[in-house]
JSON list of C-alpha atoms and ligand atoms in Angstrom, two decimals:
[
{"chain": "I", "resi": 1, "resn": "UNK", "atom": "CA", "xyz": [41.53, 45.59, 59.72]},
{"chain": "I", "resi": 2, "resn": "UNK", "atom": "CA", "xyz": [37.90, 43.83, 60.20]},
{"chain": "I", "resi": 3, "resn": "UNK", "atom": "CA", "xyz": [36.02, 43.83, 56.70]},
{"chain": "I", "resi": 4, "resn": "UNK", "atom": "CA", "xyz": [32.39, 43.32, 58.44]},
{"chain": "I", "resi": 5, "resn": "UNK", "atom": "CA", "xyz": [30.67, 45.92, 60.08]},
{"chain": "I", "resi": 6, "resn": "UNK", "atom": "CA", "xyz": [31.82, 48.08, 63.28]},
{"chain": "I", "resi": 7, "resn": "UNK", "atom": "CA", "xyz": [32.64, 45.90, 66.56]},
{"chain": "I", "resi": 8, "resn": "UNK", "atom": "CA", "xyz": [29.80, 44.87, 68.74]},
{"chain": "I", "resi": 9, "resn": "UNK", "atom": "CA", "xyz": [30.64, 46.64, 71.52]},
{"chain": "I", "resi": 10, "resn": "UNK", "atom": "CA", "xyz": [30.53, 49.91, 70.07]},
{"chain": "I", "resi": 11, "resn": "UNK", "atom": "CA", "xyz": [27.95, 52.46, 71.73]},
{"chain": "I", "resi": 12, "resn": "UNK", "atom": "CA", "xyz": [25.62, 53.67, 68.69]},
{"chain": "I", "resi": 13, "resn": "UNK", "atom": "CA", "xyz": [25.01, 57.41, 69.02]},
{"chain": "I", "resi": 14, "resn": "UNK", "atom": "CA", "xyz": [21.52, 58.14, 67.15]},
{"chain": "I", "resi": 15, "resn": "UNK", "atom": "CA", "xyz": [21.31, 60.09, 64.29]},
{"chain": "I", "resi": 16, "resn": "UNK", "atom": "CA", "xyz": [19.07, 62.46, 66.51]},
{"chain": "I", "resi": 17, "resn": "UNK", "atom": "CA", "xyz": [21.25, 62.61, 69.63]},
{"chain": "I", "resi": 18, "resn": "UNK", "atom": "CA", "xyz": [19.38, 63.43, 72.98]},
{"chain": "I", "resi": 19, "resn": "UNK", "atom": "CA", "xyz": [19.67, 67.21, 73.48]},
{"chain": "I", "resi": 20, "resn": "UNK", "atom": "CA", "xyz": [22.40, 68.00, 75.82]},
{"chain": "I", "resi": 21, "resn": "UNK", "atom": "CA", "xyz": [21.99, 71.62, 76.79]},
{"chain": "I", "resi": 22, "resn": "UNK", "atom": "CA", "xyz": [26.14, 73.31, 76.98]},
{"chain": "I", "resi": 23, "resn": "UNK", "atom": "CA", "xyz": [25.36, 75.83, 79.33]},
{"chain": "I", "resi": 24, "resn": "UNK", "atom": "CA", "xyz": [24.44, 72.64, 81.34]},
{"chain": "I", "resi": 25, "resn": "UNK", "atom": "CA", "xyz": [28.22, 71.68, 81.02]},
{"chain": "I", "resi": 26, "resn": "UNK", "atom": "CA", "xyz": [31.52, 73.18, 81.95]},
{"chain": "I", "resi": 27, "resn": "UNK", "atom": "CA", "xyz": [33.20, 74.42, 77.98]},
{"chain": "I", "resi": 28, "resn": "UNK", "atom": "CA", "xyz": [35.32, 77.17, 76.94]},
{"chain": "I", "resi": 29, "resn": "UNK", "atom": "CA", "xyz": [32.80, 80.19, 76.63]},
{"chain": "I", "resi": 30, "resn": "UNK", "atom": "CA", "xyz": [34.91, 81.07, 73.13]},
{"chain": "I", "resi": 31, "resn": "UNK", "atom": "CA", "xyz": [33.48, 78.42, 71.30]},
{"chain": "I", "resi": 32, "resn": "UNK", "atom": "CA", "xyz": [29.66, 79.18, 72.69]},
{"chain": "I", "resi": 33, "resn": "UNK", "atom": "CA", "xyz": [28.19, 80.12, 69.28]},
{"chain": "I", "resi": 34, "resn": "UNK", "atom": "CA", "xyz": [29.99, 77.76, 67.13]},
{"chain": "I", "resi": 35, "resn": "UNK", "atom": "CA", "xyz": [28.72, 74.51, 69.06]},
{"chain": "I", "resi": 36, "resn": "UNK", "atom": "CA", "xyz": [24.99, 73.53, 68.54]},
{"chain": "I", "resi": 37, "resn": "UNK", "atom": "CA", "xyz": [24.88, 70.10, 70.76]},
{"chain": "I", "resi": 38, "resn": "UNK", "atom": "CA", "xyz": [27.00, 67.78, 72.74]},
{"chain": "I", "resi": 39, "resn": "UNK", "atom": "CA", "xyz": [27.18, 64.84, 71.14]},
{"chain": "I", "resi": 40, "resn": "UNK", "atom": "CA", "xyz": [29.59, 62.71, 73.04]},
{"chain": "I", "resi": 41, "resn": "UNK", "atom": "CA", "xyz": [30.15, 64.64, 76.47]},
{"chain": "I", "resi": 42, "resn": "UNK", "atom": "CA", "xyz": [33.91, 64.11, 77.96]},
{"chain": "I", "resi": 43, "resn": "UNK", "atom": "CA", "xyz": [33.15, 61.82, 80.68]},
{"chain": "I", "resi": 44, "resn": "UNK", "atom": "CA", "xyz": [31.33, 59.48, 78.58]},
{"chain": "I", "resi": 45, "resn": "UNK", "atom": "CA", "xyz": [34.66, 59.68, 76.02]},
{"chain": "I", "resi": 46, "resn": "UNK", "atom": "CA", "xyz": [36.57, 58.47, 78.88]},
{"chain": "I", "resi": 47, "resn": "UNK", "atom": "CA", "xyz": [34.65, 55.80, 80.36]},
{"chain": "I", "resi": 48, "resn": "UNK", "atom": "CA", "xyz": [34.26, 54.02, 76.69]},
{"chain": "I", "resi": 49, "resn": "UNK", "atom": "CA", "xyz": [38.29, 54.35, 76.70]},
{"chain": "I", "resi": 50, "resn": "UNK", "atom": "CA", "xyz": [38.69, 52.99, 79.48]},
{"chain": "I", "resi": 51, "resn": "UNK", "atom": "CA", "xyz": [36.76, 49.44, 78.56]},
{"chain": "I", "resi": 52, "resn": "UNK", "atom": "CA", "xyz": [38.38, 49.43, 74.77]},
{"chain": "I", "resi": 53, "resn": "UNK", "atom": "CA", "xyz": [41.75, 49.45, 76.42]},
{"chain": "I", "resi": 54, "resn": "UNK", "atom": "CA", "xyz": [40.79, 46.53, 78.09]},
{"chain": "I", "resi": 55, "resn": "UNK", "atom": "CA", "xyz": [39.41, 44.69, 75.27]},
{"chain": "I", "resi": 56, "resn": "UNK", "atom": "CA", "xyz": [42.21, 46.01, 73.14]},
{"chain": "I", "resi": 57, "resn": "UNK", "atom": "CA", "xyz": [44.99, 44.48, 75.74]},
{"chain": "I", "resi": 58, "resn": "UNK", "atom": "CA", "xyz": [43.75, 41.04, 76.51]},
{"chain": "I", "resi": 59, "resn": "UNK", "atom": "CA", "xyz": [43.13, 40.75, 72.32]},
{"chain": "I", "resi": 60, "resn": "UNK", "atom": "CA", "xyz": [46.46, 42.00, 71.70]},
{"chain": "I", "resi": 61, "resn": "UNK", "atom": "CA", "xyz": [48.99, 40.66, 74.71]},
{"chain": "I", "resi": 62, "resn": "UNK", "atom": "CA", "xyz": [48.56, 37.31, 73.03]},
{"chain": "I", "resi": 63, "resn": "UNK", "atom": "CA", "xyz": [49.75, 38.47, 69.41]},
{"chain": "I", "resi": 64, "resn": "UNK", "atom": "CA", "xyz": [52.81, 40.69, 71.04]},
{"chain": "I", "resi": 65, "resn": "UNK", "atom": "CA", "xyz": [56.15, 39.35, 71.77]},
{"chain": "I", "resi": 66, "resn": "UNK", "atom": "CA", "xyz": [56.89, 40.30, 75.88]},
{"chain": "I", "resi": 67, "resn": "UNK", "atom": "CA", "xyz": [60.01, 41.74, 75.04]},
{"chain": "I", "resi": 68, "resn": "UNK", "atom": "CA", "xyz": [58.65, 44.10, 71.84]},
{"chain": "I", "resi": 69, "resn": "UNK", "atom": "CA", "xyz": [55.38, 44.52, 72.89]},
{"chain": "I", "resi": 70, "resn": "UNK", "atom": "CA", "xyz": [53.25, 46.72, 71.05]},
{"chain": "I", "resi": 71, "resn": "UNK", "atom": "CA", "xyz": [53.71, 49.78, 68.49]},
{"chain": "I", "resi": 72, "resn": "UNK", "atom": "CA", "xyz": [51.10, 51.73, 68.77]},
{"chain": "I", "resi": 73, "resn": "UNK", "atom": "CA", "xyz": [51.02, 54.75, 65.90]},
{"chain": "I", "resi": 74, "resn": "UNK", "atom": "CA", "xyz": [49.51, 57.94, 66.70]},
{"chain": "I", "resi": 75, "resn": "UNK", "atom": "CA", "xyz": [47.74, 59.44, 63.39]},
{"chain": "I", "resi": 76, "resn": "UNK", "atom": "CA", "xyz": [47.86, 63.37, 64.05]},
{"chain": "I", "resi": 77, "resn": "UNK", "atom": "CA", "xyz": [46.41, 65.76, 64.48]},
{"chain": "I", "resi": 78, "resn": "UNK", "atom": "CA", "xyz": [42.75, 64.43, 65.59]},
{"chain": "I", "resi": 79, "resn": "UNK", "atom": "CA", "xyz": [44.46, 61.15, 67.41]},
{"chain": "I", "resi": 80, "resn": "UNK", "atom": "CA", "xyz": [46.56, 62.76, 70.13]},
{"chain": "I", "resi": 81, "resn": "UNK", "atom": "CA", "xyz": [43.74, 62.82, 72.67]},
{"chain": "I", "resi": 82, "resn": "UNK", "atom": "CA", "xyz": [42.50, 59.77, 71.99]},
{"chain": "I", "resi": 83, "resn": "UNK", "atom": "CA", "xyz": [46.26, 57.98, 71.42]},
{"chain": "I", "resi": 84, "resn": "UNK", "atom": "CA", "xyz": [47.60, 59.51, 74.98]},
{"chain": "I", "resi": 85, "resn": "UNK", "atom": "CA", "xyz": [43.86, 58.56, 77.13]},
{"chain": "I", "resi": 86, "resn": "UNK", "atom": "CA", "xyz": [43.88, 54.65, 75.22]},
{"chain": "I", "resi": 87, "resn": "UNK", "atom": "CA", "xyz": [47.72, 53.78, 75.95]},
{"chain": "I", "resi": 88, "resn": "UNK", "atom": "CA", "xyz": [47.33, 55.35, 79.65]},
{"chain": "I", "resi": 89, "resn": "UNK", "atom": "CA", "xyz": [44.79, 53.30, 80.41]},
{"chain": "I", "resi": 90, "resn": "UNK", "atom": "CA", "xyz": [46.17, 50.34, 78.87]},
{"chain": "I", "resi": 91, "resn": "UNK", "atom": "CA", "xyz": [49.34, 50.72, 80.74]},
{"chain": "I", "resi": 92, "resn": "UNK", "atom": "CA", "xyz": [47.33, 50.70, 84.13]},
{"chain": "I", "resi": 93, "resn": "UNK", "atom": "CA", "xyz": [47.50, 47.84, 86.38]},
{"chain": "I", "resi": 94, "resn": "UNK", "atom": "CA", "xyz": [43.90, 47.54, 86.73]},
{"chain": "I", "resi": 95, "resn": "UNK", "atom": "CA", "xyz": [43.64, 47.32, 82.83]},
{"chain": "I", "resi": 96, "resn": "UNK", "atom": "CA", "xyz": [45.02, 43.71, 82.75]},
{"chain": "I", "resi": 97, "resn": "UNK", "atom": "CA", "xyz": [47.02, 40.98, 84.45]},
{"chain": "I", "resi": 98, "resn": "UNK", "atom": "CA", "xyz": [50.45, 40.86, 82.66]},
{"chain": "I", "resi": 99, "resn": "UNK", "atom": "CA", "xyz": [51.75, 44.43, 82.06]},
{"chain": "I", "resi": 100, "resn": "UNK", "atom": "CA", "xyz": [52.31, 45.52, 78.11]},
{"chain": "I", "resi": 101, "resn": "UNK", "atom": "CA", "xyz": [54.95, 47.51, 76.80]},
{"chain": "I", "resi": 102, "resn": "UNK", "atom": "CA", "xyz": [53.96, 50.22, 74.20]},
{"chain": "I", "resi": 103, "resn": "UNK", "atom": "CA", "xyz": [56.39, 51.98, 72.22]},
{"chain": "I", "resi": 104, "resn": "UNK", "atom": "CA", "xyz": [54.59, 55.17, 70.67]},
{"chain": "I", "resi": 105, "resn": "UNK", "atom": "CA", "xyz": [55.32, 56.50, 67.09]},
{"chain": "I", "resi": 106, "resn": "UNK", "atom": "CA", "xyz": [53.57, 59.54, 64.83]},
{"chain": "I", "resi": 107, "resn": "UNK", "atom": "CA", "xyz": [52.25, 60.12, 62.21]},
{"chain": "I", "resi": 108, "resn": "UNK", "atom": "CA", "xyz": [50.63, 62.99, 60.09]},
{"chain": "I", "resi": 109, "resn": "UNK", "atom": "CA", "xyz": [47.44, 62.26, 57.96]},
{"chain": "I", "resi": 110, "resn": "UNK", "atom": "CA", "xyz": [45.22, 65.23, 56.43]},
{"chain": "I", "resi": 111, "resn": "UNK", "atom": "CA", "xyz": [42.70, 65.21, 53.91]},
{"chain": "I", "resi": 112, "resn": "UNK", "atom": "CA", "xyz": [40.01, 67.10, 55.22]},
{"chain": "I", "resi": 113, "resn": "UNK", "atom": "CA", "xyz": [39.07, 71.52, 54.25]},
{"chain": "I", "resi": 114, "resn": "UNK", "atom": "CA", "xyz": [36.68, 73.08, 55.72]},
{"chain": "I", "resi": 115, "resn": "UNK", "atom": "CA", "xyz": [33.73, 69.89, 56.31]},
{"chain": "I", "resi": 116, "resn": "UNK", "atom": "CA", "xyz": [34.45, 68.06, 53.27]},
{"chain": "I", "resi": 117, "resn": "UNK", "atom": "CA", "xyz": [37.41, 65.82, 52.42]},
{"chain": "I", "resi": 118, "resn": "UNK", "atom": "CA", "xyz": [39.57, 67.63, 49.71]},
{"chain": "I", "resi": 119, "resn": "UNK", "atom": "CA", "xyz": [39.62, 63.63, 47.86]},
{"chain": "I", "resi": 120, "resn": "UNK", "atom": "CA", "xyz": [43.37, 63.56, 48.16]},
{"chain": "I", "resi": 121, "resn": "UNK", "atom": "CA", "xyz": [45.19, 62.24, 51.51]},
{"chain": "I", "resi": 122, "resn": "UNK", "atom": "CA", "xyz": [48.79, 63.07, 52.38]},
{"chain": "I", "resi": 123, "resn": "UNK", "atom": "CA", "xyz": [50.53, 61.11, 54.57]},
{"chain": "I", "resi": 124, "resn": "UNK", "atom": "CA", "xyz": [53.71, 62.74, 56.45]},
{"chain": "I", "resi": 125, "resn": "UNK", "atom": "CA", "xyz": [56.06, 60.42, 57.89]},
{"chain": "I", "resi": 126, "resn": "UNK", "atom": "CA", "xyz": [57.76, 62.60, 61.06]},
{"chain": "I", "resi": 127, "resn": "UNK", "atom": "CA", "xyz": [59.93, 59.76, 62.38]},
{"chain": "I", "resi": 128, "resn": "UNK", "atom": "CA", "xyz": [61.67, 56.63, 61.24]},
{"chain": "I", "resi": 129, "resn": "UNK", "atom": "CA", "xyz": [58.86, 53.87, 60.82]},
{"chain": "I", "resi": 130, "resn": "UNK", "atom": "CA", "xyz": [61.67, 51.03, 59.88]},
{"chain": "I", "resi": 131, "resn": "UNK", "atom": "CA", "xyz": [61.40, 49.45, 63.69]},
{"chain": "I", "resi": 132, "resn": "UNK", "atom": "CA", "xyz": [57.69, 48.48, 62.73]},
{"chain": "I", "resi": 133, "resn": "UNK", "atom": "CA", "xyz": [58.94, 45.47, 60.51]},
{"chain": "I", "resi": 134, "resn": "UNK", "atom": "CA", "xyz": [57.67, 42.37, 62.05]},
{"chain": "I", "resi": 135, "resn": "UNK", "atom": "CA", "xyz": [56.10, 44.33, 65.10]},
{"chain": "I", "resi": 136, "resn": "UNK", "atom": "CA", "xyz": [52.14, 44.35, 65.96]},
{"chain": "I", "resi": 137, "resn": "UNK", "atom": "CA", "xyz": [50.90, 47.73, 65.47]},
{"chain": "I", "resi": 138, "resn": "UNK", "atom": "CA", "xyz": [48.44, 49.25, 66.87]},
{"chain": "I", "resi": 139, "resn": "UNK", "atom": "CA", "xyz": [46.84, 52.18, 64.67]},
{"chain": "I", "resi": 140, "resn": "UNK", "atom": "CA", "xyz": [45.00, 54.99, 66.65]},
{"chain": "I", "resi": 141, "resn": "UNK", "atom": "CA", "xyz": [42.50, 57.21, 64.86]},
{"chain": "I", "resi": 142, "resn": "UNK", "atom": "CA", "xyz": [40.57, 59.70, 65.90]},
{"chain": "I", "resi": 143, "resn": "UNK", "atom": "CA", "xyz": [37.55, 59.16, 63.67]},
{"chain": "I", "resi": 144, "resn": "UNK", "atom": "CA", "xyz": [37.04, 56.91, 60.14]},
{"chain": "I", "resi": 145, "resn": "UNK", "atom": "CA", "xyz": [34.77, 58.49, 58.12]},
{"chain": "I", "resi": 146, "resn": "UNK", "atom": "CA", "xyz": [34.75, 57.36, 54.27]},
{"chain": "I", "resi": 147, "resn": "UNK", "atom": "CA", "xyz": [37.33, 55.42, 54.95]},
{"chain": "I", "resi": 148, "resn": "UNK", "atom": "CA", "xyz": [39.97, 56.81, 52.40]},
{"chain": "I", "resi": 149, "resn": "UNK", "atom": "CA", "xyz": [42.42, 58.13, 54.69]},
{"chain": "I", "resi": 150, "resn": "UNK", "atom": "CA", "xyz": [42.70, 54.76, 57.02]},
{"chain": "I", "resi": 151, "resn": "UNK", "atom": "CA", "xyz": [42.95, 53.06, 53.24]},
{"chain": "I", "resi": 152, "resn": "UNK", "atom": "CA", "xyz": [45.99, 55.09, 52.39]},
{"chain": "I", "resi": 153, "resn": "UNK", "atom": "CA", "xyz": [47.72, 55.00, 56.08]},
{"chain": "I", "resi": 154, "resn": "UNK", "atom": "CA", "xyz": [47.13, 51.14, 56.03]},
{"chain": "I", "resi": 155, "resn": "UNK", "atom": "CA", "xyz": [48.89, 51.11, 52.72]},
{"chain": "I", "resi": 156, "resn": "UNK", "atom": "CA", "xyz": [51.73, 53.49, 53.43]},
{"chain": "I", "resi": 157, "resn": "UNK", "atom": "CA", "xyz": [52.40, 51.03, 56.61]},
{"chain": "I", "resi": 158, "resn": "UNK", "atom": "CA", "xyz": [52.66, 47.56, 54.67]},
{"chain": "I", "resi": 159, "resn": "UNK", "atom": "CA", "xyz": [55.68, 48.68, 53.23]},
{"chain": "I", "resi": 160, "resn": "UNK", "atom": "CA", "xyz": [57.75, 48.95, 56.63]},
{"chain": "I", "resi": 161, "resn": "UNK", "atom": "CA", "xyz": [56.55, 44.54, 56.69]},
{"chain": "I", "resi": 162, "resn": "UNK", "atom": "CA", "xyz": [54.89, 44.79, 60.24]},
{"chain": "I", "resi": 163, "resn": "UNK", "atom": "CA", "xyz": [53.42, 41.42, 61.72]},
{"chain": "I", "resi": 164, "resn": "UNK", "atom": "CA", "xyz": [50.06, 42.60, 62.15]},
{"chain": "I", "resi": 165, "resn": "UNK", "atom": "CA", "xyz": [47.99, 45.72, 61.98]},
{"chain": "I", "resi": 166, "resn": "UNK", "atom": "CA", "xyz": [45.12, 46.47, 64.05]},
{"chain": "I", "resi": 167, "resn": "UNK", "atom": "CA", "xyz": [43.20, 49.59, 63.92]},
{"chain": "I", "resi": 168, "resn": "UNK", "atom": "CA", "xyz": [41.64, 51.34, 66.72]},
{"chain": "I", "resi": 169, "resn": "UNK", "atom": "CA", "xyz": [38.87, 54.61, 65.79]},
{"chain": "I", "resi": 170, "resn": "UNK", "atom": "CA", "xyz": [37.65, 56.28, 68.61]},
{"chain": "I", "resi": 171, "resn": "UNK", "atom": "CA", "xyz": [34.49, 57.18, 66.13]},
{"chain": "I", "resi": 172, "resn": "UNK", "atom": "CA", "xyz": [33.18, 55.32, 63.34]},
{"chain": "I", "resi": 173, "resn": "UNK", "atom": "CA", "xyz": [31.05, 57.21, 61.27]},
{"chain": "I", "resi": 174, "resn": "UNK", "atom": "CA", "xyz": [27.66, 56.22, 59.68]},
{"chain": "I", "resi": 175, "resn": "UNK", "atom": "CA", "xyz": [27.68, 57.44, 56.00]},
{"chain": "I", "resi": 176, "resn": "UNK", "atom": "CA", "xyz": [26.97, 55.98, 52.52]},
{"chain": "I", "resi": 177, "resn": "UNK", "atom": "CA", "xyz": [30.39, 56.94, 51.36]},
{"chain": "I", "resi": 178, "resn": "UNK", "atom": "CA", "xyz": [32.17, 54.58, 53.40]},
{"chain": "I", "resi": 179, "resn": "UNK", "atom": "CA", "xyz": [34.57, 52.29, 51.25]},
{"chain": "I", "resi": 180, "resn": "UNK", "atom": "CA", "xyz": [33.71, 49.07, 53.39]},
{"chain": "I", "resi": 181, "resn": "UNK", "atom": "CA", "xyz": [37.01, 49.03, 55.68]},
{"chain": "I", "resi": 182, "resn": "UNK", "atom": "CA", "xyz": [36.02, 49.15, 59.30]},
{"chain": "I", "resi": 183, "resn": "UNK", "atom": "CA", "xyz": [38.27, 49.47, 62.55]},
{"chain": "I", "resi": 184, "resn": "UNK", "atom": "CA", "xyz": [39.31, 46.21, 64.51]},
{"chain": "I", "resi": 185, "resn": "UNK", "atom": "CA", "xyz": [38.17, 48.61, 67.45]},
{"chain": "I", "resi": 186, "resn": "UNK", "atom": "CA", "xyz": [35.76, 50.97, 67.62]},
{"chain": "I", "resi": 187, "resn": "UNK", "atom": "CA", "xyz": [34.40, 53.67, 70.60]},
{"chain": "I", "resi": 188, "resn": "UNK", "atom": "CA", "xyz": [31.27, 55.10, 69.00]},
{"chain": "I", "resi": 189, "resn": "UNK", "atom": "CA", "xyz": [29.44, 54.96, 66.08]},
{"chain": "I", "resi": 190, "resn": "UNK", "atom": "CA", "xyz": [28.16, 58.57, 65.14]},
{"chain": "I", "resi": 191, "resn": "UNK", "atom": "CA", "xyz": [25.67, 60.33, 62.67]},
{"chain": "I", "resi": 192, "resn": "UNK", "atom": "CA", "xyz": [26.70, 61.60, 59.21]},
{"chain": "I", "resi": 193, "resn": "UNK", "atom": "CA", "xyz": [27.09, 65.03, 60.87]},
{"chain": "I", "resi": 194, "resn": "UNK", "atom": "CA", "xyz": [30.11, 66.83, 61.12]},
{"chain": "I", "resi": 195, "resn": "UNK", "atom": "CA", "xyz": [31.70, 67.05, 64.75]},
{"chain": "I", "resi": 196, "resn": "UNK", "atom": "CA", "xyz": [34.78, 68.68, 66.45]},
{"chain": "I", "resi": 197, "resn": "UNK", "atom": "CA", "xyz": [36.20, 68.26, 70.30]},
{"chain": "I", "resi": 198, "resn": "UNK", "atom": "CA", "xyz": [38.25, 65.99, 72.01]},
{"chain": "I", "resi": 199, "resn": "UNK", "atom": "CA", "xyz": [40.96, 67.11, 69.22]},
{"chain": "I", "resi": 200, "resn": "UNK", "atom": "CA", "xyz": [38.86, 66.42, 66.01]},
{"chain": "I", "resi": 201, "resn": "UNK", "atom": "CA", "xyz": [39.25, 70.25, 64.20]},
{"chain": "I", "resi": 202, "resn": "UNK", "atom": "CA", "xyz": [37.60, 71.94, 61.85]},
{"chain": "I", "resi": 203, "resn": "UNK", "atom": "CA", "xyz": [40.30, 73.85, 60.49]},
{"chain": "I", "resi": 204, "resn": "UNK", "atom": "CA", "xyz": [42.15, 73.46, 63.32]},
{"chain": "I", "resi": 205, "resn": "UNK", "atom": "CA", "xyz": [39.85, 75.23, 65.82]},
{"chain": "I", "resi": 206, "resn": "UNK", "atom": "CA", "xyz": [37.70, 73.14, 68.28]},
{"chain": "I", "resi": 207, "resn": "UNK", "atom": "CA", "xyz": [41.03, 70.58, 69.16]},
{"chain": "I", "resi": 208, "resn": "UNK", "atom": "CA", "xyz": [40.59, 72.20, 72.86]},
{"chain": "I", "resi": 209, "resn": "UNK", "atom": "CA", "xyz": [36.95, 71.55, 73.55]},
{"chain": "I", "resi": 210, "resn": "UNK", "atom": "CA", "xyz": [36.56, 68.54, 75.91]},
{"chain": "I", "resi": 211, "resn": "UNK", "atom": "CA", "xyz": [33.00, 67.39, 74.66]},
{"chain": "I", "resi": 212, "resn": "UNK", "atom": "CA", "xyz": [32.52, 66.02, 71.29]},
{"chain": "I", "resi": 213, "resn": "UNK", "atom": "CA", "xyz": [29.88, 68.53, 69.55]},
{"chain": "I", "resi": 214, "resn": "UNK", "atom": "CA", "xyz": [28.11, 69.44, 66.55]},
{"chain": "I", "resi": 215, "resn": "UNK", "atom": "CA", "xyz": [29.16, 72.47, 65.28]},
{"chain": "I", "resi": 216, "resn": "UNK", "atom": "CA", "xyz": [26.96, 75.10, 64.32]},
{"chain": "I", "resi": 217, "resn": "UNK", "atom": "CA", "xyz": [26.35, 77.03, 60.82]},
{"chain": "I", "resi": 218, "resn": "UNK", "atom": "CA", "xyz": [27.45, 79.84, 62.39]},
{"chain": "I", "resi": 219, "resn": "UNK", "atom": "CA", "xyz": [30.95, 78.06, 63.68]},
{"chain": "I", "resi": 220, "resn": "UNK", "atom": "CA", "xyz": [30.67, 76.71, 59.95]},
{"chain": "I", "resi": 221, "resn": "UNK", "atom": "CA", "xyz": [30.88, 80.44, 58.80]},
{"chain": "I", "resi": 222, "resn": "UNK", "atom": "CA", "xyz": [33.21, 81.69, 61.46]},
{"chain": "I", "resi": 223, "resn": "UNK", "atom": "CA", "xyz": [36.21, 79.50, 60.85]},
{"chain": "I", "resi": 224, "resn": "UNK", "atom": "CA", "xyz": [35.50, 78.65, 57.33]},
{"chain": "I", "resi": 225, "resn": "UNK", "atom": "CA", "xyz": [38.83, 78.71, 54.84]},
{"chain": "I", "resi": 226, "resn": "UNK", "atom": "CA", "xyz": [38.42, 80.97, 52.09]},
{"chain": "I", "resi": 227, "resn": "UNK", "atom": "CA", "xyz": [39.19, 79.71, 48.74]},
{"chain": "I", "resi": 228, "resn": "UNK", "atom": "CA", "xyz": [42.76, 81.82, 47.86]},
{"chain": "Z", "resi": 301, "resn": "HPA", "atom": "N1", "xyz": [35.14, 65.84, 62.48]},
{"chain": "Z", "resi": 301, "resn": "HPA", "atom": "C1", "xyz": [36.27, 66.40, 62.30]},
{"chain": "Z", "resi": 301, "resn": "HPA", "atom": "N2", "xyz": [37.30, 65.27, 61.85]},
{"chain": "Z", "resi": 301, "resn": "HPA", "atom": "C2", "xyz": [36.93, 64.83, 60.16]},
{"chain": "Z", "resi": 301, "resn": "HPA", "atom": "C3", "xyz": [35.00, 64.81, 60.48]},
{"chain": "Z", "resi": 301, "resn": "HPA", "atom": "C4", "xyz": [34.40, 65.27, 61.40]},
{"chain": "Z", "resi": 301, "resn": "HPA", "atom": "O1", "xyz": [32.97, 64.94, 61.39]},
{"chain": "Z", "resi": 301, "resn": "HPA", "atom": "N3", "xyz": [35.39, 63.76, 59.60]},
{"chain": "Z", "resi": 301, "resn": "HPA", "atom": "C5", "xyz": [36.38, 63.30, 59.04]},
{"chain": "Z", "resi": 301, "resn": "HPA", "atom": "N4", "xyz": [37.32, 64.03, 59.31]},
{"chain": "Z", "resi": 302, "resn": "MG", "atom": "MG1", "xyz": [40.86, 67.04, 61.04]}
]
């Protein structure tokens, strides 16, 4: 994991993103009142992932044992789309000259309620991860916000004694609350706003929206988890 700032190649989405009207793009009508702006259109998400796949494959091919290949960890639930699109492209013939074997693993991390971090991160191991011993591991995350979830996750994975842990995050939020741990690979640097879509959720809603969007105040109210 890198200690310095995000990768130079990350696309920076400005604090005031260009206004891309929802009605000019295709989106599920049931979300219309609950989104205020499209922050990253789906097409751009996919283009950026294609480039990230080339970069990551080139870097990691050298450190992977050809028999063992790369062990990629999908951080559920928000990472499932990025994980699938990234690993698909890393295995495509156009991506790199040599083929790279990729084994898939899944882990669940949860810390958000509404648009706030609860401050406690729960990590759920879904399958045995003992196989990671001495392997090159790539953690695939949807978003790094404060960095607390990622720190907990890395701490958790160290117990399996992998040879190397690299982290790819589609999004890195520019928040003053960030703890200083940066992913090795970043797709987009995004403003400090709550975003949804492309598997990112607000209380389990919006994962089925393809574009990455800013949730509206109405959306926050409509889908809020009320205290019990
Ligand atoms: N959206 C969805 N999930 C998140 C975010 C966000 O902006 N930040 C941290 N988890
Ligand atoms: Mg979430």
